[in-house]
Coordinates of C-alpha atoms in Angstrom, one line a residue:
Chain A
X1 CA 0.0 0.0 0.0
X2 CA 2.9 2.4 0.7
X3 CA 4.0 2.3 -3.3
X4 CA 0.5 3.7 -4.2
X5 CA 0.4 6.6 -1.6
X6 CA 4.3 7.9 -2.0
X7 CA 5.1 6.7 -5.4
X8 CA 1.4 7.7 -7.5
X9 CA 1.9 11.4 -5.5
X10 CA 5.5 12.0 -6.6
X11 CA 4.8 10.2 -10.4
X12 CA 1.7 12.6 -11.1
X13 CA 3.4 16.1 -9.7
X14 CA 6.6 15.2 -11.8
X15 CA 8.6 15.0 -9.1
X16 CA 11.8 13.0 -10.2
X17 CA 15.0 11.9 -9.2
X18 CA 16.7 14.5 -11.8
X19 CA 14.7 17.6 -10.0
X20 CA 16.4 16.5 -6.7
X21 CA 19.6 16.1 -7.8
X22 CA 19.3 19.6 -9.1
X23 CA 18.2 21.2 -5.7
X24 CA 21.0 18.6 -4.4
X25 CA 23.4 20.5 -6.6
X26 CA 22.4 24.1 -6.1
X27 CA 22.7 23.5 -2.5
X28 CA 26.1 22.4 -2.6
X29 CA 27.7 24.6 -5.3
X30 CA 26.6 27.8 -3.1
X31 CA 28.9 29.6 -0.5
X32 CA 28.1 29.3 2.6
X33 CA 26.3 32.4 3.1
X34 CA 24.2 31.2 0.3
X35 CA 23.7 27.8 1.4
X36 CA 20.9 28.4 4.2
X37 CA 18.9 30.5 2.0
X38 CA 18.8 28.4 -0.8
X39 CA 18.5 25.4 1.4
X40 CA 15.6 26.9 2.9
X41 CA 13.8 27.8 -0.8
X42 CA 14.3 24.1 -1.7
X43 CA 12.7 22.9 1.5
X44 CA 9.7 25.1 0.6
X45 CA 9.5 24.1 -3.0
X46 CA 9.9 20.5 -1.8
X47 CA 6.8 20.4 0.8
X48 CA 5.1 22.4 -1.9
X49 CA 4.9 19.2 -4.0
X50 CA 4.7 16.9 -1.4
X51 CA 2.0 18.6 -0.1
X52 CA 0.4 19.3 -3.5
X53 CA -3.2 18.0 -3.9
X54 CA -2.6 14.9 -6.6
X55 CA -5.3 14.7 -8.6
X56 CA -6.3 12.1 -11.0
X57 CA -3.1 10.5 -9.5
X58 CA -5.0 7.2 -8.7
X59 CA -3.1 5.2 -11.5
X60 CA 0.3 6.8 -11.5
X61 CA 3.6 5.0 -11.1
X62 CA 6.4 6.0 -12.8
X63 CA 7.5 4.9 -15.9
X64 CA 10.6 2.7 -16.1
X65 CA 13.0 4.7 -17.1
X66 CA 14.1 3.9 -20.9
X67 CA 17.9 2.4 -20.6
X68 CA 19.4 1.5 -24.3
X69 CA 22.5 -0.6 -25.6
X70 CA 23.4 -3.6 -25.5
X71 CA 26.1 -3.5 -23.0
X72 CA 25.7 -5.0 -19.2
X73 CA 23.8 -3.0 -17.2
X74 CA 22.8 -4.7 -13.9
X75 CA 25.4 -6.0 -11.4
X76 CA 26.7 -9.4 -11.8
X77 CA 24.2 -10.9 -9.2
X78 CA 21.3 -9.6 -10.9
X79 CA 21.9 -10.8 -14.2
X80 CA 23.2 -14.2 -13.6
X81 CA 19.8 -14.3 -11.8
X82 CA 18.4 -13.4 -14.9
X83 CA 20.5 -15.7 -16.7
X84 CA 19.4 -18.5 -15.0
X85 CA 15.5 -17.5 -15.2
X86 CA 16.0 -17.1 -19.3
X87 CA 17.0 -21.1 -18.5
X88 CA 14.4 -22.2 -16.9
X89 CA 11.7 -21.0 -18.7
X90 CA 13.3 -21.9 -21.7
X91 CA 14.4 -18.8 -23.5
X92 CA 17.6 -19.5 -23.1
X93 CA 18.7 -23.0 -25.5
X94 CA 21.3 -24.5 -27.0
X95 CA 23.9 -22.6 -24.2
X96 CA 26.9 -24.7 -23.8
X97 CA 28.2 -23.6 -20.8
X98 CA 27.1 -21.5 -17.7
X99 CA 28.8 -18.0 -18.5
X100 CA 32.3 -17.4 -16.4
X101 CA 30.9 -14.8 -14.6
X102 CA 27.8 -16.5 -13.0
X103 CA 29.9 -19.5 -11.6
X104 CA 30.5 -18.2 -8.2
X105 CA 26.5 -17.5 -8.4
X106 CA 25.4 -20.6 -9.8
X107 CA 27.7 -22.4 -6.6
X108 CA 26.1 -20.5 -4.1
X109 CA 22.5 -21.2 -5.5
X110 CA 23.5 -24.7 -5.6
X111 CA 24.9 -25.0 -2.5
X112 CA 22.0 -23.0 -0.4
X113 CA 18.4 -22.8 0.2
X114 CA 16.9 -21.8 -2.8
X115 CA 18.0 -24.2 -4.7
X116 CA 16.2 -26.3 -2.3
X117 CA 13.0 -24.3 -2.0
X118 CA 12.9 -24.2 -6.0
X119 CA 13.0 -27.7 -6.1
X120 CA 10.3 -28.3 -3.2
X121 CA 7.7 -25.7 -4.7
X122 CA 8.2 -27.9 -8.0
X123 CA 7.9 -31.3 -5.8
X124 CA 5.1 -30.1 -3.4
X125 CA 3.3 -28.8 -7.0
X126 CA 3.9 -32.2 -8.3
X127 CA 2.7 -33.7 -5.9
X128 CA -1.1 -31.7 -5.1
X129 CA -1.5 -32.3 -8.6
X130 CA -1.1 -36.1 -7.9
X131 CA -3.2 -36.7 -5.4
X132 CA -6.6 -35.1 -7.0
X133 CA -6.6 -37.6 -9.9
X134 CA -8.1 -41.1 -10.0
X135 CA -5.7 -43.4 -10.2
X136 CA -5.7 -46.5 -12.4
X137 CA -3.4 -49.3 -12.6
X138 CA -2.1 -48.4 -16.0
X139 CA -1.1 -44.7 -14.7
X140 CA 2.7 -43.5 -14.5
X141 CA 4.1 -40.5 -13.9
X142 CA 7.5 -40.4 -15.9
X143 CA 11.3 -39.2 -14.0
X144 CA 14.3 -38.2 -15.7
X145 CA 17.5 -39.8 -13.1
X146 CA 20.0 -37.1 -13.8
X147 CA 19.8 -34.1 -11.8
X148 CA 16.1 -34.8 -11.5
X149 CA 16.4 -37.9 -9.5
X150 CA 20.0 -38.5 -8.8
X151 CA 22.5 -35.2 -8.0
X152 CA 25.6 -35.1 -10.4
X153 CA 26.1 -31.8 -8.2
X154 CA 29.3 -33.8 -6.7
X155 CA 30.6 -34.1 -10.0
X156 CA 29.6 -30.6 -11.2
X157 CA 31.4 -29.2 -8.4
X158 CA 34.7 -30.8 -9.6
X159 CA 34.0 -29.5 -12.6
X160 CA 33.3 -25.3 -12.6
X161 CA 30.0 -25.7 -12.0
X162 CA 28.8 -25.7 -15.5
X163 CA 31.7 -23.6 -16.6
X164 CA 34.0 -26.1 -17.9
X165 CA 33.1 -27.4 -21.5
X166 CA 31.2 -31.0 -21.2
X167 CA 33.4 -33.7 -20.8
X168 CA 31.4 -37.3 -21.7
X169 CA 34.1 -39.1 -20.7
X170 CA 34.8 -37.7 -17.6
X171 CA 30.9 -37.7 -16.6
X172 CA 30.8 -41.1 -17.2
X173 CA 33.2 -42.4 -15.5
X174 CA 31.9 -40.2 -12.3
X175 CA 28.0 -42.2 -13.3
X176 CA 30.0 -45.3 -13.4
X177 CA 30.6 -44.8 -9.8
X178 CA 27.4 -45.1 -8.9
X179 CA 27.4 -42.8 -5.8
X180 CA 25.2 -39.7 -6.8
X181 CA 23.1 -39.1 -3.8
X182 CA 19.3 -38.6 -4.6
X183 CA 17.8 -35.2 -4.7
X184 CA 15.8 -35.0 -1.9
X185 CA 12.9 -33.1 -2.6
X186 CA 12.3 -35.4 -5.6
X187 CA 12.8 -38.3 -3.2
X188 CA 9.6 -37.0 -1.0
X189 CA 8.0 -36.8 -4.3
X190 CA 8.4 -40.3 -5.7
X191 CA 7.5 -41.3 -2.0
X192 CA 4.4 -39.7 -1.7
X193 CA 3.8 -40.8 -5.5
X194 CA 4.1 -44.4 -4.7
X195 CA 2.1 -44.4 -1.3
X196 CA -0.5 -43.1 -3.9
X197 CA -0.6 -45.7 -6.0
X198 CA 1.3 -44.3 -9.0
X199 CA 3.8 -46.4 -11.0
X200 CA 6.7 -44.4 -11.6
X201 CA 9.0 -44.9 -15.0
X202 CA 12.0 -43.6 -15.4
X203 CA 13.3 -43.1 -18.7
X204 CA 16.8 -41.9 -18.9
X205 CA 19.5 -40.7 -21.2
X206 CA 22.0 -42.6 -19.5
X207 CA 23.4 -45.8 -22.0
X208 CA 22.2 -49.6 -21.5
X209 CA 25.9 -50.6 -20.0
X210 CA 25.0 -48.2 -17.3
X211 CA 22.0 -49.2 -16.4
X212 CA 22.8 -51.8 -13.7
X213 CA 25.3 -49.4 -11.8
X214 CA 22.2 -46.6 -12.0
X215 CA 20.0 -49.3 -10.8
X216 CA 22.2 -49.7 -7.7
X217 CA 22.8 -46.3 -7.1
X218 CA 18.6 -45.5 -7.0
X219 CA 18.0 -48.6 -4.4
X220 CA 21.1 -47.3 -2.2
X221 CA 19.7 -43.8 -1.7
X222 CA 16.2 -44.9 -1.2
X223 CA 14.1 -45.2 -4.7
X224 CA 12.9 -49.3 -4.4
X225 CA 10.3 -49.4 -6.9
X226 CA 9.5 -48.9 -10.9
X227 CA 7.7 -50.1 -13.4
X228 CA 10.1 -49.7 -15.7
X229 CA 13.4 -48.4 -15.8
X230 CA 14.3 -47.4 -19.8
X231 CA 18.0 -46.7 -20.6
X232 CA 19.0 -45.1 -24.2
X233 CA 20.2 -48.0 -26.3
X234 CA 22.4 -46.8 -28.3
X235 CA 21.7 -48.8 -31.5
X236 CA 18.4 -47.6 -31.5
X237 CA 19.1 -44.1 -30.9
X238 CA 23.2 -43.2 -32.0
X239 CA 22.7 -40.1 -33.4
X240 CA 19.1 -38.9 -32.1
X241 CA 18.9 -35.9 -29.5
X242 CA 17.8 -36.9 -26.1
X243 CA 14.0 -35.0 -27.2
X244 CA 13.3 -37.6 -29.7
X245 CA 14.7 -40.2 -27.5
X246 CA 12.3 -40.0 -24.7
X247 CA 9.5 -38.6 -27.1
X248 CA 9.6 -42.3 -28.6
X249 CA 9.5 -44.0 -25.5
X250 CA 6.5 -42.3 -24.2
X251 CA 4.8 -43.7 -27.0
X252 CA 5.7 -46.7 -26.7
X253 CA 4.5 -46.7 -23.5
X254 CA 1.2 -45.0 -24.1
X255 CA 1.4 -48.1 -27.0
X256 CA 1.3 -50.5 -24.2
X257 CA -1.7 -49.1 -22.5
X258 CA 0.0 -47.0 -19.9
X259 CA -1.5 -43.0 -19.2
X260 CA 1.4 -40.8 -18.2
X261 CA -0.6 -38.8 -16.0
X262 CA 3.3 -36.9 -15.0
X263 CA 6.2 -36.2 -16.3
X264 CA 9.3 -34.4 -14.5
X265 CA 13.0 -33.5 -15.4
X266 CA 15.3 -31.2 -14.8
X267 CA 15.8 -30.5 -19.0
X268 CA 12.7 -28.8 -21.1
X269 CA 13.6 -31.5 -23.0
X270 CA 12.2 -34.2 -21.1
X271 CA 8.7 -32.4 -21.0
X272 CA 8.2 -31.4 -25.1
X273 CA 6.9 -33.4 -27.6
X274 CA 4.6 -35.5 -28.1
X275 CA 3.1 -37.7 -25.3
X276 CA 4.4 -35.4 -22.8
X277 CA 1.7 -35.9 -20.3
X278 CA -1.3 -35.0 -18.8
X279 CA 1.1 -32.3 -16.4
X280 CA 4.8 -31.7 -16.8
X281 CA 7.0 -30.5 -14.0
X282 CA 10.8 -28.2 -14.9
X283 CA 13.2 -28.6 -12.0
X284 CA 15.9 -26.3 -11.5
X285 CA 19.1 -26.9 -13.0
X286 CA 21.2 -23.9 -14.4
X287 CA 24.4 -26.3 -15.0
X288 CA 23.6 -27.5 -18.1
X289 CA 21.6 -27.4 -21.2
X290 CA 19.8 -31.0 -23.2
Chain B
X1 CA 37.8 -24.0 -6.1
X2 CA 37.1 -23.7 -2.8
X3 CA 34.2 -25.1 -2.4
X4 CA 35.9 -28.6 -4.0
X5 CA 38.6 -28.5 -1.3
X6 CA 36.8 -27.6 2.1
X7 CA 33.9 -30.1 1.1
X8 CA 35.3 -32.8 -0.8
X9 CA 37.5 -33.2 2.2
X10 CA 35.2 -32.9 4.8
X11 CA 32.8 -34.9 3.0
X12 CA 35.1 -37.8 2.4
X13 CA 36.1 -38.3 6.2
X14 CA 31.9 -38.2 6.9
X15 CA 33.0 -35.9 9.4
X16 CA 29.0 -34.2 8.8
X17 CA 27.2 -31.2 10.9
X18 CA 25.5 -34.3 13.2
X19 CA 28.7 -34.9 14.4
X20 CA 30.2 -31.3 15.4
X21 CA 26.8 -31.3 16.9
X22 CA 27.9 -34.1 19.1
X23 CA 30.8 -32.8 19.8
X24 CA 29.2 -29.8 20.9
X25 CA 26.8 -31.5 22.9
X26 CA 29.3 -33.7 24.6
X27 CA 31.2 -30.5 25.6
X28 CA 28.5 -28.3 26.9
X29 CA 26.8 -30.9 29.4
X30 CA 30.5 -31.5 31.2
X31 CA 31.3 -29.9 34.5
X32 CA 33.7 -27.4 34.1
X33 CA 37.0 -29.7 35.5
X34 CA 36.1 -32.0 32.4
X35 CA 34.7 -30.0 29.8
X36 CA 38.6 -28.5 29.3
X37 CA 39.5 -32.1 28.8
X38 CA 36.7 -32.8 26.7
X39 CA 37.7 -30.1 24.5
X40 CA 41.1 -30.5 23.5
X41 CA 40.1 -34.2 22.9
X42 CA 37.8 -33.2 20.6
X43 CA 40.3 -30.6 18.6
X44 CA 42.5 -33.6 18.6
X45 CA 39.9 -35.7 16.9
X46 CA 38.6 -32.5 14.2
X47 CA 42.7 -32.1 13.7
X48 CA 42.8 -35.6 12.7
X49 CA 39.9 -35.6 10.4
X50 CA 40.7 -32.8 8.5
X51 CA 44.3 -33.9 7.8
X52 CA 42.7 -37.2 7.2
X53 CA 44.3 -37.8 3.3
X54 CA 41.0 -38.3 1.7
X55 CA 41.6 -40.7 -1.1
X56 CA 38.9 -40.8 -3.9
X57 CA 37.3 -37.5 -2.4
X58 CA 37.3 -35.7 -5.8
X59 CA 34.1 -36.1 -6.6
X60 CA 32.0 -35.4 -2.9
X61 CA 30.3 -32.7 -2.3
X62 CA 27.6 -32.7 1.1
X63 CA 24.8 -34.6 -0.1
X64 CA 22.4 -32.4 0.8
X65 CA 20.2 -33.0 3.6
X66 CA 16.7 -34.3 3.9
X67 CA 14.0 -32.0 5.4
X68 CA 10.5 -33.5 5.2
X69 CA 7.1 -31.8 5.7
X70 CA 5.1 -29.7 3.8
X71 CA 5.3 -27.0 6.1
X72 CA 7.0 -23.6 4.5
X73 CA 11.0 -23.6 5.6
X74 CA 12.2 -21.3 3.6
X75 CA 12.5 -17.6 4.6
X76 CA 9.7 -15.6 3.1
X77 CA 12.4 -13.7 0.6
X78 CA 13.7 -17.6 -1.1
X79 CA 9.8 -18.9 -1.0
X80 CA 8.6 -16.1 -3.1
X81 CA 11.4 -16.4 -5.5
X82 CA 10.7 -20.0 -5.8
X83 CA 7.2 -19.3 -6.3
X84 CA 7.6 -16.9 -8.8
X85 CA 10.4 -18.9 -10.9
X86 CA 7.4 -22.0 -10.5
X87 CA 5.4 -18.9 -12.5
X88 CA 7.5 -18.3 -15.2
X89 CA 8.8 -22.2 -15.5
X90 CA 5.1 -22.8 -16.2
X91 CA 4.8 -25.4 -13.2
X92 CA 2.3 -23.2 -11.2
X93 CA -0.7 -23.1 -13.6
X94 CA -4.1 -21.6 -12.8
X95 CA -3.5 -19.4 -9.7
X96 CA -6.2 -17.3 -9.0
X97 CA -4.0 -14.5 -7.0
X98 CA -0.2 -13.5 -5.8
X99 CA 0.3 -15.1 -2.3
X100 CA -0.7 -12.2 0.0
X101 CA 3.1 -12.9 2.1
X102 CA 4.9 -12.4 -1.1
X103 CA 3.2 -8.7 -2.2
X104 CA 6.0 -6.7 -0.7
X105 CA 8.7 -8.7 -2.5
X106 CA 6.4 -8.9 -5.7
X107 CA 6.1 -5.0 -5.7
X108 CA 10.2 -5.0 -5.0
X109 CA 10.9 -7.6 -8.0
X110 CA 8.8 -5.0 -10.4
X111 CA 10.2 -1.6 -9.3
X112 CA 13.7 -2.5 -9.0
X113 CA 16.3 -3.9 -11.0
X114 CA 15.4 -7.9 -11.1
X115 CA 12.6 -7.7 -13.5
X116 CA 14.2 -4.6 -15.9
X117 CA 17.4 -7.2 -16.2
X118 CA 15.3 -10.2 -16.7
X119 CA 12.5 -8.5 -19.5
X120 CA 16.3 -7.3 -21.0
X121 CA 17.7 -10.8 -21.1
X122 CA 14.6 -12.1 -22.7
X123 CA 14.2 -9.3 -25.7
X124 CA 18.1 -9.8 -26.4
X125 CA 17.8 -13.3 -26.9
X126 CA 15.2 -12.7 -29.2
X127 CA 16.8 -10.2 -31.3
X128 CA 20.2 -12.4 -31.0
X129 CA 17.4 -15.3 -32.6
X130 CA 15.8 -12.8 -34.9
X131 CA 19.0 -11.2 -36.4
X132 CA 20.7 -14.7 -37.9
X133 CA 17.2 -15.1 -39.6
X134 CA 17.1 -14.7 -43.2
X135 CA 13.8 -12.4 -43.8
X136 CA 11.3 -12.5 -46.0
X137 CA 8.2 -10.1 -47.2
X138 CA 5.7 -12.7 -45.8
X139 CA 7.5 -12.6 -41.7
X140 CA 6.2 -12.0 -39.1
X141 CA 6.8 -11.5 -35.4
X142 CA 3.5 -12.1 -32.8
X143 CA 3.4 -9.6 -30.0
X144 CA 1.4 -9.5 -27.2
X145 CA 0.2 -6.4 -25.9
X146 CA -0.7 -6.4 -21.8
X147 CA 2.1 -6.6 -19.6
X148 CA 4.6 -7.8 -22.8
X149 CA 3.8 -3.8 -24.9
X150 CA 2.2 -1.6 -22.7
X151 CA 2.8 -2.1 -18.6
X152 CA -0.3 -2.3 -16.5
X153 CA 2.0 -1.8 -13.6
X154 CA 0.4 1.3 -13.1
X155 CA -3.1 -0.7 -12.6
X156 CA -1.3 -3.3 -10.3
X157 CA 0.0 -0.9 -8.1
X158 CA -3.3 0.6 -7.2
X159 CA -4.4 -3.3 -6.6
X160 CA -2.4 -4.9 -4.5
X161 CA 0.5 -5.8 -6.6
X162 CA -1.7 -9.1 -8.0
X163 CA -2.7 -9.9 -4.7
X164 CA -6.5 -8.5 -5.0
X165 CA -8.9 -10.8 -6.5
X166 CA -9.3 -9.8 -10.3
X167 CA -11.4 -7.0 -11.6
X168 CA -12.5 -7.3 -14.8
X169 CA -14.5 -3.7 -14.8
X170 CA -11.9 -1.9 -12.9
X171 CA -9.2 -3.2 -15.3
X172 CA -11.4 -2.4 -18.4
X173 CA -11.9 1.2 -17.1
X174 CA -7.9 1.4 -16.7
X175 CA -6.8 0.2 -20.2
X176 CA -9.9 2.3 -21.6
X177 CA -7.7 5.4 -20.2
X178 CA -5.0 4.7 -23.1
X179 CA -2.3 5.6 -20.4
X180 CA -0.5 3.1 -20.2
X181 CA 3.8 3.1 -20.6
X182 CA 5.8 1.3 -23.3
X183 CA 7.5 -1.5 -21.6
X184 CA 11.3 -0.4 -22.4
X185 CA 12.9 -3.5 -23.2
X186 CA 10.3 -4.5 -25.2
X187 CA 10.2 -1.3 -27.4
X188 CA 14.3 -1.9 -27.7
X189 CA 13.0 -5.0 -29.3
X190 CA 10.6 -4.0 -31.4
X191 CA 12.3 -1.1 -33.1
X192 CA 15.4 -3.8 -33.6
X193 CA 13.4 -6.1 -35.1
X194 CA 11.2 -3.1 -37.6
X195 CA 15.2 -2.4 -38.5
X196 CA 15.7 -5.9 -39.7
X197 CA 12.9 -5.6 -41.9
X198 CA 10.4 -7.9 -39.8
X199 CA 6.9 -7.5 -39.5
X200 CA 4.6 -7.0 -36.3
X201 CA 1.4 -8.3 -35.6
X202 CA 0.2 -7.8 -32.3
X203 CA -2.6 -10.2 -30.9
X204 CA -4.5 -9.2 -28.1
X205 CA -6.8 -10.7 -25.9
X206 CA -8.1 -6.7 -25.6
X207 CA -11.9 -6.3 -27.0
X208 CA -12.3 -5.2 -30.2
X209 CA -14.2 -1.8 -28.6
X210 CA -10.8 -1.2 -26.8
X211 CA -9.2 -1.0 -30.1
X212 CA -9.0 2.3 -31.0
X213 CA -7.7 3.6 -27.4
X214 CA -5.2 0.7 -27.8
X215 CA -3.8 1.9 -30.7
X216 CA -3.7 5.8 -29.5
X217 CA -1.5 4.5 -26.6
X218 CA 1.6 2.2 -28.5
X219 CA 1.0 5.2 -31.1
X220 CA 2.2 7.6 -28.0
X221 CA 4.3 5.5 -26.8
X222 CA 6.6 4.6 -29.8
X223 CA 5.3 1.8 -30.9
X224 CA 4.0 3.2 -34.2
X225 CA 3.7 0.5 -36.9
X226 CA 2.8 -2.9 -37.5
X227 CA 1.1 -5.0 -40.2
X228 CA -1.7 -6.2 -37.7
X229 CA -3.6 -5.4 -34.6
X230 CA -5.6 -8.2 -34.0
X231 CA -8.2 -7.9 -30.9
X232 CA -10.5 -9.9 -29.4
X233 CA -14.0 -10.7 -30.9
X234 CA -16.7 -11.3 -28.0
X235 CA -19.4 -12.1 -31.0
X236 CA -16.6 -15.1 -32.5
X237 CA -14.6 -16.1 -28.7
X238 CA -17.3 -15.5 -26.7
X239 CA -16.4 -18.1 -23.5
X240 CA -13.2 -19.2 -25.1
X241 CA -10.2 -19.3 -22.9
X242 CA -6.8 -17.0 -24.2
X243 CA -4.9 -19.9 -25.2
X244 CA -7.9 -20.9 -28.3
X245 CA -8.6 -17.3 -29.6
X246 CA -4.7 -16.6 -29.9
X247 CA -3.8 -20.3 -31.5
X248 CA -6.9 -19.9 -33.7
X249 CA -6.0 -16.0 -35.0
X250 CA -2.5 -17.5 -35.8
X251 CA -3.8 -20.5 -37.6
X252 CA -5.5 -17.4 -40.2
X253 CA -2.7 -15.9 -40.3
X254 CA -0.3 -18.9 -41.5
X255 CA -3.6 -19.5 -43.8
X256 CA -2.8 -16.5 -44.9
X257 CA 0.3 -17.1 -46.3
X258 CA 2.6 -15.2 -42.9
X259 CA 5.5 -17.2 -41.6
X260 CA 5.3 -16.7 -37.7
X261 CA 9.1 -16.8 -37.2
X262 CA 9.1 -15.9 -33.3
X263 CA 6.6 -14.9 -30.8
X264 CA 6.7 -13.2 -27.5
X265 CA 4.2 -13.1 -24.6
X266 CA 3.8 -12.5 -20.7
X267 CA 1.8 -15.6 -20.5
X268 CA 2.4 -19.3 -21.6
X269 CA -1.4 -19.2 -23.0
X270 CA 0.8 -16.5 -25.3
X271 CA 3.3 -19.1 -26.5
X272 CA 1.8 -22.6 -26.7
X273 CA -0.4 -24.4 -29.0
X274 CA -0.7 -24.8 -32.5
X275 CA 1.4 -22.0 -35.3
X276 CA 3.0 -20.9 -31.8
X277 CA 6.0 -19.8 -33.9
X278 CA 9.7 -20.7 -34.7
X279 CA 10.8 -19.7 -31.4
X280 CA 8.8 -18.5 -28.5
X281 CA 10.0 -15.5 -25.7
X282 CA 8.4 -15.6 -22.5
X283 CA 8.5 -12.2 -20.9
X284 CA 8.2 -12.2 -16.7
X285 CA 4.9 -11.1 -14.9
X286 CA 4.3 -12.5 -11.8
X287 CA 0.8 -11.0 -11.3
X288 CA -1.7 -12.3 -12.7
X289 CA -2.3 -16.0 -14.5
X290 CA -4.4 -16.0 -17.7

């Protein structure tokens, strides 16, 4: 309420920033002798207009001021922040790695509660959404592993946090491992998905030879129970990006009678296309781009 | 780097917040004759951890730890900015109003830096897109006009920054004023994209007896040509939600021989559906859901 009372006054009597900074300047270029008088006029002049009757004032705000070029503008945290909105709702695509100057950013948003609170107002969504349908037996809601299920934050960490050009080998190796740790919010999702009734599939971009290593690494941190687990084969799919990937094995599923009545990852690419599902659900992840 | 070196290390050696905790714990309840004891036993012990070599720790970070409960945990500053990024990600569909805790921090985000940066990062990225385009006579870019042209801030400001219930005769007698401002970064884009030669067709869900005012306020705002204003019809959408009248007035106009190379919108009901263009812009607005 505050914004409407001081901000719609000083809008309608035209009462900027600029004109202030004038007064500001007559008072201090004066002499002394000067300076009390004049300090005295601008006091006036300024309860004048504060005191002015604002008529018709009801809508006023002001404008946003009109900033061109193309050069940065806002401090670093502010656009890396808007940096990593463009990624989420998918203006930003096709990046290849998180720009050198948001790396300490994209750490700390890693590292601390929002990333968190992202991911729970994503789960807890998720999750209402669940529990007003009517579940069948032939209902699934769909999870991407990486970074949607399973945190490769460990090895991100290790690796600039997005900075550093993808490695496949490297990442592999670090899968291979099997000792990602589940993300947790997800992890109260799939529960409360399961205690629901909902058969969860995971379909993820991760090869066939890993399959049995990710299979481990899901029981040890807690997620018992699929339907299916589908892993990209690459004979099938050498070539194909991981869209058309999961696209087709949605349909195949919806082919075998299932109804994906969810579908969440971490990559837009997981929730385009055809098949999608009823509801689709973006988790957070500025480290890389699918 | 250092976040790889203090917690790979301490992550390695287990050595996790439980058990300083402990420590803690064990040294507060002793008597004073013991607790000095106590003390040094237990620098002796965190001395030893830390110079602990840990082998195989390139690759830890602190998983991160499980909270449960769907109770809010999350200072009111991160849970707002979560719910707002669950806005503009498009996984928080069909709210009726702004949560009345987040106002204040809504009415910060619009009159302060945040949202100038992130409308900025979005019209870049679509003149970045726009400019590697090879144009022809027949393209054409879709604009929105509420809240992605002209700002209804002013409005918003006057009602609760969202958080007031919506009304649709209060609103109608606002845009019927033909005050509204240009949004800037949007009129950056636009005048880029007149310069490459592109078309604008602007398609708004605005009533076709608003037209006239609509076009005397981008006219006095700089927004002065475009090869289509296209409003909305009550006789022809009468009852149809935003999403149908805006996929079906772009199906007429790819019937019409216009190759919808990009589109930009406030709203996902902007940028989804059928002829929703080459590439789609999402602009931020965290106030209303349509």
């Amino acid at each position: 309420m505050y914004y409407e009372v001081i901000r719609a006054c000083f809008c309608h009597c035209l009462f900027k920033e600029q004109t202030l900074n004038k007064f500001a300047k007559v008072v201090s270029d004066s002499k002394p002798s000067e300076m009390k008088m004049k300090f005295f006029s601008v006091l006036i002049v300024v309860a004048f207009l504060v005191a002015w009757p604002c008529h018709g004032s009801e809508y006023q705000v002001f404008p946003l001021q009109m900033k061109t070029g193309s050069n940065e503008q806002y401090t670093t945290q502010v656009s890396c922040t808007s940096w990593r909105l463009g990624v989420e709702a998918n203006n930003l695509i096709k990046w290849k790695t998180v720009p050198a100057r948001c790396q300490e950013y994209i750490a700390d948003y890693l590292l601390g509660d929002q990333y968190r609170s992202d991911s729970k107002t994503v789960c807890r969504e998720a999750y209402f959404y669940a529990k007003r349908l009517n579940i069948t037996a032939k209902d699934v809601f769909v999870f991407d592993i990486d970074d949607t299920t399973l945190s490769n934050l460990q090895y991100f960490a290790n690796h600039g946090f997005g900075v550093e050009a993808h490695n496949a080998t490297a990442f592999k190796i670090w899968v291979s491992y099997g000792e990602a740790f589940a993300l947790p919010e997800t992890l109260v999702l799939y529960n409360k998905l399961v205690g629901l009734g909902i058969k969860v599939v995971f379909i993820t971009e991760r090869p066939l030879d890993l399959k049995d290593v990710t299979i481990s690494n899901l029981k040890a941190v807690g997620f018992n129970t699929w339907e299916k687990l589908i892993a990209r084969d690459p004979a099938t799919y050498s070539g194909k990006l991981s869209n058309a990937f999961k696209t087709s094995e949605r349909k195949k599923l919806v082919e075998e009678g299932y109804r994906i009545v969810g579908n969440i990852g971490d990559q837009w690419s997981d929730i385009v296309g055809e098949k999608k599902g009823f509801r689709t659900f973006k988790l957070p992840n500025p480290l890389y781009y699918d």
